GROMACS .gro file of C-alpha atoms in nm:
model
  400
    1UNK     CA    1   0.000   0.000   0.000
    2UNK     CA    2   0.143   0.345  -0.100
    3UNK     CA    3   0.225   0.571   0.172
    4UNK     CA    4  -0.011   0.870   0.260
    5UNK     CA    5   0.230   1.087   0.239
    6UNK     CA    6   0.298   1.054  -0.128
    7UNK     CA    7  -0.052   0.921  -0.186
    8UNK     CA    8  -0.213   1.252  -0.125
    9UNK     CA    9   0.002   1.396  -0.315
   10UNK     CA   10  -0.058   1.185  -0.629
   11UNK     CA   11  -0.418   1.158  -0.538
   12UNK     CA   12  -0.487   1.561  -0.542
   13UNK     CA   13  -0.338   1.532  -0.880
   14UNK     CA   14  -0.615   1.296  -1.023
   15UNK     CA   15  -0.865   1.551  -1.131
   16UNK     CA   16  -0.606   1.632  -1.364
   17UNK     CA   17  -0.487   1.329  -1.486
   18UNK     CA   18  -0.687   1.073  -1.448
   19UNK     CA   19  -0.455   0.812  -1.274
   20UNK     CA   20  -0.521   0.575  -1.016
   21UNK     CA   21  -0.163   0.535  -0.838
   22UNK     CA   22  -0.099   0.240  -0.620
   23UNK     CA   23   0.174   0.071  -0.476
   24UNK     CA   24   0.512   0.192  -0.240
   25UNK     CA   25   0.654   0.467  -0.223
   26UNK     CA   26   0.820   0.509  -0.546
   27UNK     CA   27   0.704   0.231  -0.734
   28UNK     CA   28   0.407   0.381  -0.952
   29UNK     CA   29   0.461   0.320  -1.364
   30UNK     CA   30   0.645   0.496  -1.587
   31UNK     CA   31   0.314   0.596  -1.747
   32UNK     CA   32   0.193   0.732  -1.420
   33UNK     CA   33   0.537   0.942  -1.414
   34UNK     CA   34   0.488   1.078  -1.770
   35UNK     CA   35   0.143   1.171  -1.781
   36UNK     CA   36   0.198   1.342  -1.407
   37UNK     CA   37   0.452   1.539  -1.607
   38UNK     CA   38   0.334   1.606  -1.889
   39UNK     CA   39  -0.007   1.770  -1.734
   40UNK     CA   40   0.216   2.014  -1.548
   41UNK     CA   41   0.444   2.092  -1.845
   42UNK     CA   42   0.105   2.132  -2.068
   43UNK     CA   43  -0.055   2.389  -1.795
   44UNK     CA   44   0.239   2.585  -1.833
   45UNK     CA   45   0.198   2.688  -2.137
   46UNK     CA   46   0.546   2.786  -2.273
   47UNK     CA   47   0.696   2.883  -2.598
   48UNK     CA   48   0.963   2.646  -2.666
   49UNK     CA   49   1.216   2.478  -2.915
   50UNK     CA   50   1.464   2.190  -2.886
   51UNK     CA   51   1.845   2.206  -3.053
   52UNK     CA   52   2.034   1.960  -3.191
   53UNK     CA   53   2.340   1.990  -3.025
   54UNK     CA   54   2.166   2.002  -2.684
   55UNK     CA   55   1.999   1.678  -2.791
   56UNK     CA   56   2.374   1.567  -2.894
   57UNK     CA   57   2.505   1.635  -2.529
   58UNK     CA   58   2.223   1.483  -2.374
   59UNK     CA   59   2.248   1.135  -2.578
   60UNK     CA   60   2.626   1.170  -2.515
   61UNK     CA   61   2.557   1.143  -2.145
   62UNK     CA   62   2.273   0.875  -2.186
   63UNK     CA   63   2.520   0.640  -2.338
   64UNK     CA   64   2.809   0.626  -2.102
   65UNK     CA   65   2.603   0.584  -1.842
   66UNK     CA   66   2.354   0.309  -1.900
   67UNK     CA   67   2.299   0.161  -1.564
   68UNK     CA   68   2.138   0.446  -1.493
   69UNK     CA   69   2.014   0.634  -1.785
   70UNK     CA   70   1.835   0.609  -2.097
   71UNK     CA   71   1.604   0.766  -2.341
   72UNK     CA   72   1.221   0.744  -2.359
   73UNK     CA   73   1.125   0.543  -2.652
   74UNK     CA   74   0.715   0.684  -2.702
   75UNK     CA   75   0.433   0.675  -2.561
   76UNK     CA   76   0.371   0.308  -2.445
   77UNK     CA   77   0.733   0.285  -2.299
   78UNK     CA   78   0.712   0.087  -1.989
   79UNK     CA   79   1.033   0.241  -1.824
   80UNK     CA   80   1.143   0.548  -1.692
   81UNK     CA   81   1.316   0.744  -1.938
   82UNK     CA   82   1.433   1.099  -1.981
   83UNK     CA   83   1.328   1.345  -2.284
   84UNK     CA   84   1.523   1.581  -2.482
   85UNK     CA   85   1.548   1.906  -2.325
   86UNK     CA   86   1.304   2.185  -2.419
   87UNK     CA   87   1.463   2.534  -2.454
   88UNK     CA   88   1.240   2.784  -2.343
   89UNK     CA   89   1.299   3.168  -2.469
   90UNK     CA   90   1.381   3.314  -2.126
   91UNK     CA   91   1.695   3.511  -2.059
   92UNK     CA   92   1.699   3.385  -1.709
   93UNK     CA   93   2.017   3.186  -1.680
   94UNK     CA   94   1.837   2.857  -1.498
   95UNK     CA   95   1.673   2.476  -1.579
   96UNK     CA   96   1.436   2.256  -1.395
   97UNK     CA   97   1.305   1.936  -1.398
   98UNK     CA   98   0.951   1.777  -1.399
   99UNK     CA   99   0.841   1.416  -1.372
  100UNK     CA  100   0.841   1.167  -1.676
  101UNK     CA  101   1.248   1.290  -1.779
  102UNK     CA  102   1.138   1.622  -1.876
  103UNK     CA  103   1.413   1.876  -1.866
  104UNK     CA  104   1.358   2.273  -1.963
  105UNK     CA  105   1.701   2.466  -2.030
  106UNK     CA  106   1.601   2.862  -2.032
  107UNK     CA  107   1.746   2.994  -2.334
  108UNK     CA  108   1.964   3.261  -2.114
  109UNK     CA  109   2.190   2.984  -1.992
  110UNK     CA  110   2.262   2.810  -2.325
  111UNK     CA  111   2.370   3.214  -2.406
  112UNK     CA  112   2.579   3.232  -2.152
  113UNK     CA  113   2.763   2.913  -2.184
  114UNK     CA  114   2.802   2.894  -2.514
  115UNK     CA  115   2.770   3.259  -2.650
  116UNK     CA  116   2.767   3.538  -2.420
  117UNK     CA  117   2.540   3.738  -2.584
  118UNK     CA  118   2.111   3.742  -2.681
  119UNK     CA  119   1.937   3.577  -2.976
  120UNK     CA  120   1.625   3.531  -3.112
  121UNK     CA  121   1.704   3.171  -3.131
  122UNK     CA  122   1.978   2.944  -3.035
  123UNK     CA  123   2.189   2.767  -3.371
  124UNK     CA  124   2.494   2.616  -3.378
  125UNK     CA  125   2.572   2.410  -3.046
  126UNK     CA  126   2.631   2.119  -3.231
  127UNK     CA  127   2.983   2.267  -3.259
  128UNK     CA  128   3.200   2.027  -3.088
  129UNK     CA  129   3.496   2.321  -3.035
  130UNK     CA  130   3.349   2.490  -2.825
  131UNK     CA  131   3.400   2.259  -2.538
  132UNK     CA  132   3.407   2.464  -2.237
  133UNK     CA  133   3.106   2.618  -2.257
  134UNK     CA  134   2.949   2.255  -2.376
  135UNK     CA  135   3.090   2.135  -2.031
  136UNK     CA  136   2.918   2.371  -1.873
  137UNK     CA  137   2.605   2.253  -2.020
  138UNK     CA  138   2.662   1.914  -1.983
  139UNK     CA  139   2.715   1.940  -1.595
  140UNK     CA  140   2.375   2.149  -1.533
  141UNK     CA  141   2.180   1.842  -1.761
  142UNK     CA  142   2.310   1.602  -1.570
  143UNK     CA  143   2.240   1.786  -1.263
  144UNK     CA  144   1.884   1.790  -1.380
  145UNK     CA  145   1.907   1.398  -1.515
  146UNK     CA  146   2.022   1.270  -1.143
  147UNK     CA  147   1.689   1.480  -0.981
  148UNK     CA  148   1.533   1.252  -1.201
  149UNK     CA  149   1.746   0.975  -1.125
  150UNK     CA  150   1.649   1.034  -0.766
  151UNK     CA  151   1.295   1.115  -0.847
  152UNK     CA  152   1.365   1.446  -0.652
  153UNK     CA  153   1.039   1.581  -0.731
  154UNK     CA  154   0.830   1.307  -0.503
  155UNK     CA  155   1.062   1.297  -0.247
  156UNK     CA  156   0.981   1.697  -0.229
  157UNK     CA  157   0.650   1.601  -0.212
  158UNK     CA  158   0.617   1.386   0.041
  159UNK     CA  159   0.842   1.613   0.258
  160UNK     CA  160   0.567   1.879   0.347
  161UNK     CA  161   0.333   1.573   0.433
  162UNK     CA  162   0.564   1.450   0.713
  163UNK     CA  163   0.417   1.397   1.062
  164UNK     CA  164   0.161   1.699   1.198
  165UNK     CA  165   0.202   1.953   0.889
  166UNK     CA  166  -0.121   1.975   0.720
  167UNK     CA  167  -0.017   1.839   0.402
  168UNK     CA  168  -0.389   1.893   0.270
  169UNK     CA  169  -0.311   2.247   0.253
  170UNK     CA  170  -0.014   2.220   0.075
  171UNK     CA  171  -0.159   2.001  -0.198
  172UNK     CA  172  -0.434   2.251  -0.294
  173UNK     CA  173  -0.212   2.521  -0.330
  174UNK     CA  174   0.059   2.260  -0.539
  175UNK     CA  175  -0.262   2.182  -0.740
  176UNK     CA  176  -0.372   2.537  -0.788
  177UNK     CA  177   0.007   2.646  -0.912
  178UNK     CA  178  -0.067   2.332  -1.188
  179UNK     CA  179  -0.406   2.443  -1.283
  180UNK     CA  180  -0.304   2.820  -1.308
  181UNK     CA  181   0.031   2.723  -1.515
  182UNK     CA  182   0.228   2.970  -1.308
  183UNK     CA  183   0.554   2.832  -1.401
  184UNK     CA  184   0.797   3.102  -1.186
  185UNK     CA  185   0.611   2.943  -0.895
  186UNK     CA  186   0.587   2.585  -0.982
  187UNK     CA  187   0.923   2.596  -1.047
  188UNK     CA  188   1.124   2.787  -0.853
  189UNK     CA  189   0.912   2.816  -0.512
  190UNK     CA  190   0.817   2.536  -0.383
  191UNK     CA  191   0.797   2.714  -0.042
  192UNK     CA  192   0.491   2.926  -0.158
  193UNK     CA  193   0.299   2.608  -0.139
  194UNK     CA  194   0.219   2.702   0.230
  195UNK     CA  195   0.220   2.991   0.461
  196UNK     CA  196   0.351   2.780   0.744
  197UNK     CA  197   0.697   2.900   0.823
  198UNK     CA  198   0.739   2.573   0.936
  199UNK     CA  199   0.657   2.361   0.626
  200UNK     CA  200   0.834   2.675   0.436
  201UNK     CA  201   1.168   2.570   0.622
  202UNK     CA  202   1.112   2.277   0.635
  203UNK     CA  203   1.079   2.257   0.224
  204UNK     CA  204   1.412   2.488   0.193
  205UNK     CA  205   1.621   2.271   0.426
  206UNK     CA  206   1.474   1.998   0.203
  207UNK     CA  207   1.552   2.108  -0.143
  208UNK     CA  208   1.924   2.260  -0.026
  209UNK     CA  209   1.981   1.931   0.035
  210UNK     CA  210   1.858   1.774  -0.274
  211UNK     CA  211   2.046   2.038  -0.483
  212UNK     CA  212   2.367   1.895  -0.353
  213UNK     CA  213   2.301   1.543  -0.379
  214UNK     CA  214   2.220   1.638  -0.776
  215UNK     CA  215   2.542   1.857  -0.807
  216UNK     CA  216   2.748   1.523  -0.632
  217UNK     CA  217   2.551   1.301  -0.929
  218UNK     CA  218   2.606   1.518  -1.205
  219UNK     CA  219   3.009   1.463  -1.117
  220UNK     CA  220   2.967   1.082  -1.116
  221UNK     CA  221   2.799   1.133  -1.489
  222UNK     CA  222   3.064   1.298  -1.599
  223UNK     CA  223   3.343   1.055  -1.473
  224UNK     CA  224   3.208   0.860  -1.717
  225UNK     CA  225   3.233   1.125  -1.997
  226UNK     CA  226   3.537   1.150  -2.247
  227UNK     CA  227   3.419   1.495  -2.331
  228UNK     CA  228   3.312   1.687  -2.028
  229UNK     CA  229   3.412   1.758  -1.725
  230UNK     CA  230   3.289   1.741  -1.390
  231UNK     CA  231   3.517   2.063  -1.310
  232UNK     CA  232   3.310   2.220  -1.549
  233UNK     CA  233   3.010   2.293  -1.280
  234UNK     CA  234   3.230   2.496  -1.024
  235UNK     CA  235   3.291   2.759  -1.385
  236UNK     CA  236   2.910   2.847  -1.340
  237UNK     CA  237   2.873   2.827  -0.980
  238UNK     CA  238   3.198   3.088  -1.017
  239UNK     CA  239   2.940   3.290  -1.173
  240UNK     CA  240   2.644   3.285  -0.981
  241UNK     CA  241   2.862   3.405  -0.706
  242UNK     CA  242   2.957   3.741  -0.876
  243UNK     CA  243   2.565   3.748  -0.997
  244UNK     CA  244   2.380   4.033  -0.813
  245UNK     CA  245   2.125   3.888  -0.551
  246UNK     CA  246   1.784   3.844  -0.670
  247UNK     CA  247   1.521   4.179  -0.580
  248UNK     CA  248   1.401   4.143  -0.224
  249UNK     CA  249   1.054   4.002  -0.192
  250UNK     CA  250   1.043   3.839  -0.540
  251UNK     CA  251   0.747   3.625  -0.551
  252UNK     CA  252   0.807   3.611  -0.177
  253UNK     CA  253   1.052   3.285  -0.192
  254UNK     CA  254   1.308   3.152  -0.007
  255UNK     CA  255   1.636   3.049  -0.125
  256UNK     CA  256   1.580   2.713  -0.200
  257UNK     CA  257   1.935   2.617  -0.354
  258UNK     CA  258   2.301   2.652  -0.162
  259UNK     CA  259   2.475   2.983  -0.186
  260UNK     CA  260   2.705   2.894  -0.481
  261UNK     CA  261   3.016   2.900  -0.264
  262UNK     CA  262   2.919   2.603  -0.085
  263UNK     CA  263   2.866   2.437  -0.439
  264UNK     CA  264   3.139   2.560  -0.532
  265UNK     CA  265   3.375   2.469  -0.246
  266UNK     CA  266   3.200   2.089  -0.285
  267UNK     CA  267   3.280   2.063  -0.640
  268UNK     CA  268   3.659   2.150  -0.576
  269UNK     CA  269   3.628   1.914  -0.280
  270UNK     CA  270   3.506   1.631  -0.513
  271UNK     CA  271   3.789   1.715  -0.758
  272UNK     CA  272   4.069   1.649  -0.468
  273UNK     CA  273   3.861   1.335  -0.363
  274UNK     CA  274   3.857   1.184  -0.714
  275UNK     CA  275   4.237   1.218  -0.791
  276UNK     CA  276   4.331   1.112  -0.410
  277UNK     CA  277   4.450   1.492  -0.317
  278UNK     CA  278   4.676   1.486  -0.708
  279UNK     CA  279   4.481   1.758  -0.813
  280UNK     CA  280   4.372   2.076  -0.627
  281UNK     CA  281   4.231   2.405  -0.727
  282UNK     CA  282   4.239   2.620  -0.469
  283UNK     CA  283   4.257   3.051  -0.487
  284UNK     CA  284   4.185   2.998  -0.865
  285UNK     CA  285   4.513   2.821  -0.927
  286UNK     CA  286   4.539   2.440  -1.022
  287UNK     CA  287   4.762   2.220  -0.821
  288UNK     CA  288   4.925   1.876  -0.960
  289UNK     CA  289   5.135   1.674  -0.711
  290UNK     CA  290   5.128   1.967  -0.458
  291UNK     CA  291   5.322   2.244  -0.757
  292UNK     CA  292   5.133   2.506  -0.909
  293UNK     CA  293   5.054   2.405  -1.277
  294UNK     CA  294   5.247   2.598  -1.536
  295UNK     CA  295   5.419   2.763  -1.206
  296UNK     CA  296   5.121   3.033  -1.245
  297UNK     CA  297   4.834   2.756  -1.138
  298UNK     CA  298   4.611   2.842  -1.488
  299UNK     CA  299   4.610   2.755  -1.835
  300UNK     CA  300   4.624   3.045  -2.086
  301UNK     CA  301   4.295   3.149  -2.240
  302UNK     CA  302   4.191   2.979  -2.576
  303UNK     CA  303   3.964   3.071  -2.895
  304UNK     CA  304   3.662   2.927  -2.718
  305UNK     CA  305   3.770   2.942  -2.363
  306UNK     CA  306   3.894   3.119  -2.086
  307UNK     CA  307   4.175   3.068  -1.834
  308UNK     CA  308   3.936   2.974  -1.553
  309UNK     CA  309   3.709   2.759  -1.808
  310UNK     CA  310   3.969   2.608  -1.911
  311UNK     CA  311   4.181   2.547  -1.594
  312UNK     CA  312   3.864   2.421  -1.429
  313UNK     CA  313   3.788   2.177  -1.709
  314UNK     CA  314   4.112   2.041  -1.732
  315UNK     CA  315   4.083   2.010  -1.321
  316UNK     CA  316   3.823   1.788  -1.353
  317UNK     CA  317   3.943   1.550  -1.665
  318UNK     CA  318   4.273   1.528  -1.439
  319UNK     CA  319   4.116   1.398  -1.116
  320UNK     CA  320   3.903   1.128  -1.374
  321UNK     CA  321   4.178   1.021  -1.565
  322UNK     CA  322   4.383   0.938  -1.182
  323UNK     CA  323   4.069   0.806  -1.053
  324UNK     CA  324   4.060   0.528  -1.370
  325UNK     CA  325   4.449   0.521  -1.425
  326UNK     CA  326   4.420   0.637  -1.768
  327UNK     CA  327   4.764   0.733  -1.926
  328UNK     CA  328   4.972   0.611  -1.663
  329UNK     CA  329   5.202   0.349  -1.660
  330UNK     CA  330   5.018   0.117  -1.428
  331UNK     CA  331   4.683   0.091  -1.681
  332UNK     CA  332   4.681   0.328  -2.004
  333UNK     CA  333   4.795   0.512  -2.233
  334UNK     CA  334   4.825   0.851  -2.370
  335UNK     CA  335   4.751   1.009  -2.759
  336UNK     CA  336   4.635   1.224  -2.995
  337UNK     CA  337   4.371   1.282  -3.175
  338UNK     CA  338   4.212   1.554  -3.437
  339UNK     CA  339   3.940   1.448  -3.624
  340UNK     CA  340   3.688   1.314  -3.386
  341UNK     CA  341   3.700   1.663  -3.197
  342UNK     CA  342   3.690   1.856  -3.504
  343UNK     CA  343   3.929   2.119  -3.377
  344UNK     CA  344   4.047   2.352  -3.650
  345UNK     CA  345   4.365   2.169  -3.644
  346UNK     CA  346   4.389   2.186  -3.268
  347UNK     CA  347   4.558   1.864  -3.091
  348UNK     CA  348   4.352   1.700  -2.821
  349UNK     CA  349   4.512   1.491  -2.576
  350UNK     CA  350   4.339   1.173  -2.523
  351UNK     CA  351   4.367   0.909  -2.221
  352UNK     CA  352   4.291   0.575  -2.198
  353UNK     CA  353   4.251   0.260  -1.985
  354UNK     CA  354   4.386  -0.016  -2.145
  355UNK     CA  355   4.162  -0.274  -1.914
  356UNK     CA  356   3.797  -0.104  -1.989
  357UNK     CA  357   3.839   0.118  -2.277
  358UNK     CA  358   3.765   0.424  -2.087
  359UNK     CA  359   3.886   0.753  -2.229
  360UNK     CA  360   3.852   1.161  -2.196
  361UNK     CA  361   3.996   1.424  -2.342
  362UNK     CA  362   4.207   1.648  -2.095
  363UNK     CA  363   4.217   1.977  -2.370
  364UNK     CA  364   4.269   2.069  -2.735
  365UNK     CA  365   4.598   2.294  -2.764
  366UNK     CA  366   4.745   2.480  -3.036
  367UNK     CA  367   4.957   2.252  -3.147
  368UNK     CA  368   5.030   2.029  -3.508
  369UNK     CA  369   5.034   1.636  -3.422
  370UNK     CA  370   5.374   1.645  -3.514
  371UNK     CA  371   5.473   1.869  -3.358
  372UNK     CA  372   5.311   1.723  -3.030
  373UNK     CA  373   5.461   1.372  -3.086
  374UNK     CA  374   5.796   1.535  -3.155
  375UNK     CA  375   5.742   1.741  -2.778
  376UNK     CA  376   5.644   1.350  -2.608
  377UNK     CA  377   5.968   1.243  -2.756
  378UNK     CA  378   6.151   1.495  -2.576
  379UNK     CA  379   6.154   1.828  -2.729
  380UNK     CA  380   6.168   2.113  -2.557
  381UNK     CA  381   5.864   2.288  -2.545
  382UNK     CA  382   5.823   2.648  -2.716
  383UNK     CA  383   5.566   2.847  -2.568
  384UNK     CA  384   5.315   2.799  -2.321
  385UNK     CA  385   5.076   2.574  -2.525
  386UNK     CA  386   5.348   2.355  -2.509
  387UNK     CA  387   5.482   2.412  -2.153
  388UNK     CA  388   5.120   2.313  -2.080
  389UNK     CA  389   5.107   2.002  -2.293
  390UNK     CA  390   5.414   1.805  -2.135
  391UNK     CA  391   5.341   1.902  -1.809
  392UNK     CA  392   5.006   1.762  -1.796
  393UNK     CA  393   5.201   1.448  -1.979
  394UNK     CA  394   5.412   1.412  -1.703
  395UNK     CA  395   5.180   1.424  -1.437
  396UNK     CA  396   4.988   1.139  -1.601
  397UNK     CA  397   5.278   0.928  -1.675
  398UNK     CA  398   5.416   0.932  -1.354
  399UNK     CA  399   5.084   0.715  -1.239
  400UNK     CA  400   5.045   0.612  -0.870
   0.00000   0.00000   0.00000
């Protein structure tokens, strides 16, 4: 027999979708998940569009990690599966999650990360060069894809119906957000649903929490990626704590996420962690074996990428490639590659583990293959694209 607490919840919702739910806690159909979705994401209303190389980054993600992942296959699936994203025209710099794998990206974040600047429309992040920013955006879907992983949204749920709170009141208002489409509140404010200040802290205690455990996930995602990093994550969280604070007494909500410094400060935690304390960023500068990288702690700032994108990403495909033993000599193996990345030329350095097949790419630098195999045969570097190219081959060669 389900529990009452997410019972209520799922029962309030039946005027609206016509489900009977049954069962534990947890265990209702993948039907029952998608059409609970899909009524909320149809009362909201909003303009969207989906891109191709969103889509590409998503089923990039999917497939190196299928224990956990995969891709809804239509409307009589059986399973849980996620959705491609929908980009919504908002210049808000944010994405959510809602039941049955659907993720929304607000067009003002895919700007940011990938373009810095405002469009009518969003073309051309198919464009495998610009990697940095595509980390970026790969970290924040699979922060959404492990709330939905950890079906975040019912555990939410049955949070404000625990013990005396009057959970009844809560649901009304929940159903009332659904039935009005307001999509700020729905989404953002879960603490509106109820003018208890207790249920109101109790909900943002609650959802802090939950928006750790999803930053934590999205990292073990993308220890599984050749292409992004998990490092990637702490280059927007750097942001958010620059951003100016939102307007006092907007739509009257609490913060229900971390201050990004504690994000931040985890991510760079999980980085040391990963790579058993090899790799550190700490006071912007990157760390390997205890020396500052490059003896300035940063890489130099690239044609799609700057220092502390880059330094950050490279952070994170570090502490992966230590945590697998690629490209040292106790398990991999090092090269180079061009084509697959298609880099204008631009050399990306590849690891390996020779047991599973597991690879990532730890940067594209300006440098011919040649040139690069000439520099691995003992050359001495020119330049700081270089510098920065053997010295990241050392450190992985030496192994542990």
């Amino acid at each position: 027999m389900m529990s009452r607490k997410v019972a209520a919840v799922l029962i309030a919702l039946c005027s609206l979708t016509s489900v009977a739910f049954a069962g534990a806690p947890y265990q209702y159909t993948a039907q029952q998940e998608y059409q609970f979705g899909d009524v909320i994401w149809a009362k909201s209303a909003l303009a969207h569009y989906q891109d191709e190389g969103i889509n590409n980054i998503v089923d990039h993600i999917v497939k190196d990690n299928p224990d956990v992942l995969r891709m809804r296959s239509g409307e009589n699936d059986t399973q849980r599966g996620l959705q491609y994203p929908y980009i919504i025209p908002d210049n808000e710099s944010n994405a959510h999650n809602l039941p049955g794998g659907i993720i929304t990206i607000n067009q003002g974040l895919v700007q940011e990360c990938l373009y810095n600047k405002v469009s009518s429309q969003v073309h051309g992040t198919g464009d495998k060069t610009v990697i940095y920013g595509r980390s970026q955006v790969a970290n924040i879907i699979a922060h959404e894809m492990t709330h939905w992983i950890n079906r975040d949204w019912f555990r939410m749920l049955e949070v404000v119906e625990d013990g005396e709170y009057n959970g009844e009141v809560v649901h009304r208002s929940f159903q009332d957000y659904i039935n009005r489409g307001d999509w700020k509140l729905l989404m953002d404010n879960f603490t509106a649903f109820s003018r208890s200040p207790e249920i109101k802290a109790l909900l943002q205690q609650n959802s802090k929490r939950v928006e750790m455990e999803a930053d934590a996930g999205a990292f073990r995602l993308l220890e599984h990626s050749d292409i992004y990093s998990p490092g990637s994550l702490a280059v927007y969280m750097e942001t958010r704590m620059t951003s100016p604070p939102p307007e006092p007494g907007h739509h009257n909500k609490l913060n229900q996420h971390p201050e990004p410094l504690a994000r931040y400060n985890a991510i760079l935690d999980r980085i040391s962690e990963a790579s058993g304390g090899r790799v550190r960023y700490e006071n912007h500068m990157l760390y390997l074996d205890g020396k500052k990288f490059l003896k300035t702690g940063t890489m130099p700032d690239t044609l799609d990428g700057n220092s502390t994108e880059r330094t950050l990403f490279l952070a994170g495909q570090l502490a992966k490639a230590v945590k697998y033993r690629m490209g040292t000599r106790t398990g991999g193996g090092l090269y180079f590659t061009r084509g697959t990345m298609d880099s204008d030329g631009r050399v990306a350095l590849m690891g390996k583990n020779n047991m599973t097949g597991q690879t990532v790419m730890f940067d594209l630098f300006n440098v011919s293959a040649d040139n690069a195999i000439a520099l691995m045969e003992g050359k001495k570097p020119v330049g700081v694209e270089e510098e920065a190219l053997v010295a990241i081959h050392d450190f992985l060669k030496k192994g542990v």
